[in-house]
mmCIF file of C-alpha atoms and ligand atoms in Angstrom:
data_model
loop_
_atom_site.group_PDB
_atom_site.id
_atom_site.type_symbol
_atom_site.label_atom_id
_atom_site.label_comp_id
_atom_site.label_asym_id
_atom_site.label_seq_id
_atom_site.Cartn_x
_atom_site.Cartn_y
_atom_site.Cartn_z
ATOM 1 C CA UNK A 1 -142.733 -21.258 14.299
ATOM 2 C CA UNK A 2 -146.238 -21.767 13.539
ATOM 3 C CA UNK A 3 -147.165 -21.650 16.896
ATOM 4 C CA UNK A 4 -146.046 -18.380 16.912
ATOM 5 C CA UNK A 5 -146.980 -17.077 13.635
ATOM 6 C CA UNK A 6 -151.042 -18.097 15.407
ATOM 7 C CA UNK A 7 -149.995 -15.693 18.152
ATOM 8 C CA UNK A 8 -149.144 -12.755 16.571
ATOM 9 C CA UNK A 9 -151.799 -12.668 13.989
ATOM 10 C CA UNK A 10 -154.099 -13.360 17.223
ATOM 11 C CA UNK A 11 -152.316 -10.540 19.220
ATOM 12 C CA UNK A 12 -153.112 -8.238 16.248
ATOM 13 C CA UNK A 13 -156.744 -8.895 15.367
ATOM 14 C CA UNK A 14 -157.673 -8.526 19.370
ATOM 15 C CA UNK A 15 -155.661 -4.761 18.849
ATOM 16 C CA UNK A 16 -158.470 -4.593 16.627
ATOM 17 C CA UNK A 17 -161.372 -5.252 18.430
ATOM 18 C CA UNK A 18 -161.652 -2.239 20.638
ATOM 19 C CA UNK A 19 -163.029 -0.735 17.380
ATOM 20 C CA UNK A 20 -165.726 -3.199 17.169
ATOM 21 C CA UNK A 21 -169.324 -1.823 16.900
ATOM 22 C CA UNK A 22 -170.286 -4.199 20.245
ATOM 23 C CA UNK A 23 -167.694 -2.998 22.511
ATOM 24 C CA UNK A 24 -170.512 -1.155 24.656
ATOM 25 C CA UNK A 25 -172.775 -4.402 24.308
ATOM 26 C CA UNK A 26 -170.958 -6.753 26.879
ATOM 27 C CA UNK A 27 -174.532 -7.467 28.804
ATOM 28 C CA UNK A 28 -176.505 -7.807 25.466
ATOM 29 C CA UNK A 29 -173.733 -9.694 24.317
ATOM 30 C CA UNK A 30 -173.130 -12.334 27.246
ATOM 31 C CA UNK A 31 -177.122 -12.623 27.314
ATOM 32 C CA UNK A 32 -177.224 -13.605 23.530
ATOM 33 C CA UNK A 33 -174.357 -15.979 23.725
ATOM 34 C CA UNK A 34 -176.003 -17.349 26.264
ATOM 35 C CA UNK A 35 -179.708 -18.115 24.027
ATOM 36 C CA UNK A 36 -176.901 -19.725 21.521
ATOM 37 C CA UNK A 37 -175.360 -22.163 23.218
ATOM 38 C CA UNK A 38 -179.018 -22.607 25.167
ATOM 39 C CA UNK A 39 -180.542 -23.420 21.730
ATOM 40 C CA UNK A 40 -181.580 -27.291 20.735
ATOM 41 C CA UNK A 41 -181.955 -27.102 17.242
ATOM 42 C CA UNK A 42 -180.239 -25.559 13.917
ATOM 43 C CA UNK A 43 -183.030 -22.718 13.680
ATOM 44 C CA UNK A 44 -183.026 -21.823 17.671
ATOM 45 C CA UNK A 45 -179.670 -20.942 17.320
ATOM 46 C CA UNK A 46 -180.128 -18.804 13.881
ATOM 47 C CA UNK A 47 -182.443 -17.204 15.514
ATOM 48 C CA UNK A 48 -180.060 -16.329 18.666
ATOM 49 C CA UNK A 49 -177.596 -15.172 15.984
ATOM 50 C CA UNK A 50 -180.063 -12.196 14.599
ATOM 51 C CA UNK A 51 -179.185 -9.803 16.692
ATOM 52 C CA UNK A 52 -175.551 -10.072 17.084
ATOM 53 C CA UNK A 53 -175.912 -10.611 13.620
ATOM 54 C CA UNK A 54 -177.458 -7.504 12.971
ATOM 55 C CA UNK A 55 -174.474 -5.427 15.074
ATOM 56 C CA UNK A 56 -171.840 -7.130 13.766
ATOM 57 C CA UNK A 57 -172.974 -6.272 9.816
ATOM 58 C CA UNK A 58 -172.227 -2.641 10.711
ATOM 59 C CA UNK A 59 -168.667 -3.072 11.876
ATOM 60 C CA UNK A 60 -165.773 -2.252 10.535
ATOM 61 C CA UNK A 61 -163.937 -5.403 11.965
ATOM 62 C CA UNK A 62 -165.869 -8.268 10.817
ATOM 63 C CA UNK A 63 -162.554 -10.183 9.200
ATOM 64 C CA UNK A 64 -160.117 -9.140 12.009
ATOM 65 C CA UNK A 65 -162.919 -10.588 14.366
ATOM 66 C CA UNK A 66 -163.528 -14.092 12.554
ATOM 67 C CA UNK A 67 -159.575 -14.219 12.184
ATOM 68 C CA UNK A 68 -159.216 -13.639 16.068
ATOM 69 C CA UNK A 69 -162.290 -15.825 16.749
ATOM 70 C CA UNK A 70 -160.650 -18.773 14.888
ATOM 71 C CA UNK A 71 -156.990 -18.722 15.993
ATOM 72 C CA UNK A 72 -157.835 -18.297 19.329
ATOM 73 C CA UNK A 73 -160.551 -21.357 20.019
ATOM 74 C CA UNK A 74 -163.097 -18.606 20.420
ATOM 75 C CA UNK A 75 -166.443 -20.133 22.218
ATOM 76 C CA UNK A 76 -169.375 -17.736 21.452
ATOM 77 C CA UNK A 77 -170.652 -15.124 18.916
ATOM 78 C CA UNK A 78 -168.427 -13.402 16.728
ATOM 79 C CA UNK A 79 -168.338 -12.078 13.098
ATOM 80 C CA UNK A 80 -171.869 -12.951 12.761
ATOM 81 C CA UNK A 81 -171.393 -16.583 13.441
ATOM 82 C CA UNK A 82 -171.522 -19.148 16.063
ATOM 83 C CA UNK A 83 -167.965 -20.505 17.001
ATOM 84 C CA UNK A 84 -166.830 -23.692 19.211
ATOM 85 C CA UNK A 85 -163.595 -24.192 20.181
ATOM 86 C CA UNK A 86 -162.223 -21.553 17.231
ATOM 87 C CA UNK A 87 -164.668 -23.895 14.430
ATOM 88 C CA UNK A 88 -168.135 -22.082 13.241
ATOM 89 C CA UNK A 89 -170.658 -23.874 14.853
ATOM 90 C CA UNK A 90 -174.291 -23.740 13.289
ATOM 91 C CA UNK A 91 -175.573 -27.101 13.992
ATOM 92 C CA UNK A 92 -175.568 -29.071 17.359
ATOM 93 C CA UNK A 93 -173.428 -32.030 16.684
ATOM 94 C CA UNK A 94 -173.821 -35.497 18.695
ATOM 95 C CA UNK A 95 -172.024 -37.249 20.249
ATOM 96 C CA UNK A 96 -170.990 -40.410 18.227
ATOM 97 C CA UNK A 97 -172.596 -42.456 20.391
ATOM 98 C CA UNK A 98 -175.522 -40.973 20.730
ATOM 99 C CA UNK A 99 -176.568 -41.220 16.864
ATOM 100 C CA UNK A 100 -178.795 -43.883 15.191
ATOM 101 C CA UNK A 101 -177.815 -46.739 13.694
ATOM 102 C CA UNK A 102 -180.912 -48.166 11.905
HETATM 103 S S1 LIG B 201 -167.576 -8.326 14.134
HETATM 104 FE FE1 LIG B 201 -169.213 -8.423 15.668
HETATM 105 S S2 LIG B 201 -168.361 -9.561 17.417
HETATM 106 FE FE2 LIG B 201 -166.661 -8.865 16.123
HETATM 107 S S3 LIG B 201 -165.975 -6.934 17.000
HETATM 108 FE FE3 LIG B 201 -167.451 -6.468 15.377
HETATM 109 S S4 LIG B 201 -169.448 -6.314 16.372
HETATM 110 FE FE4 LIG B 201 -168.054 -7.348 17.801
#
């Protein structure tokens, strides 16, 4: 039941999103996904989010977007944010093994 309940709300916020104020941005918007998930650090990657940042502040969908962008996994830029695998994703995380001890 739950699984489903995550479906339809999914299947109605994408409805949405051919109202979204980047739907004529699909280069711009693959090139600055792109310069995210490129960036190394925690400011690199605000920095990749100004511009989408900028267009997203202006539409009219900004919850139905971070709704969609959550329930289904969404990888990229949406709402303003960074996302991974549906989670917002500001800061580069390591891999367990890969952080200091000492
Ligand atoms: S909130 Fe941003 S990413 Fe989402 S539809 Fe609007 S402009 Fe596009």
């Amino acid at each position: 039941m739950r699984g489903f309940s995550r479906e339809v709300l999914a299947r109605d916020a994408a409805w949405s999103l051919a109202d979204g104020a980047c739907k004529d941005l699909t280069i711009e918007w693959s090139r600055w996904e792109n310069t995210f998930a490129a960036a190394l650090t925690q400011a690199g990657r605000l920095a990749a989010l100004a511009a989408p940042a900028a267009v997203c502040s202006a539409c009219p969908i900004t919850a139905e977007c971070a709704d969609l962008a959550e329930l289904s996994g969404y990888t990229g830029i949406a709402a303003g944010e960074g996302y991974r695998n549906g989670r917002l994703d500001l800061a580069r995380q390591r891999h367990p093994r890969q952080r200091r001890t000492a």
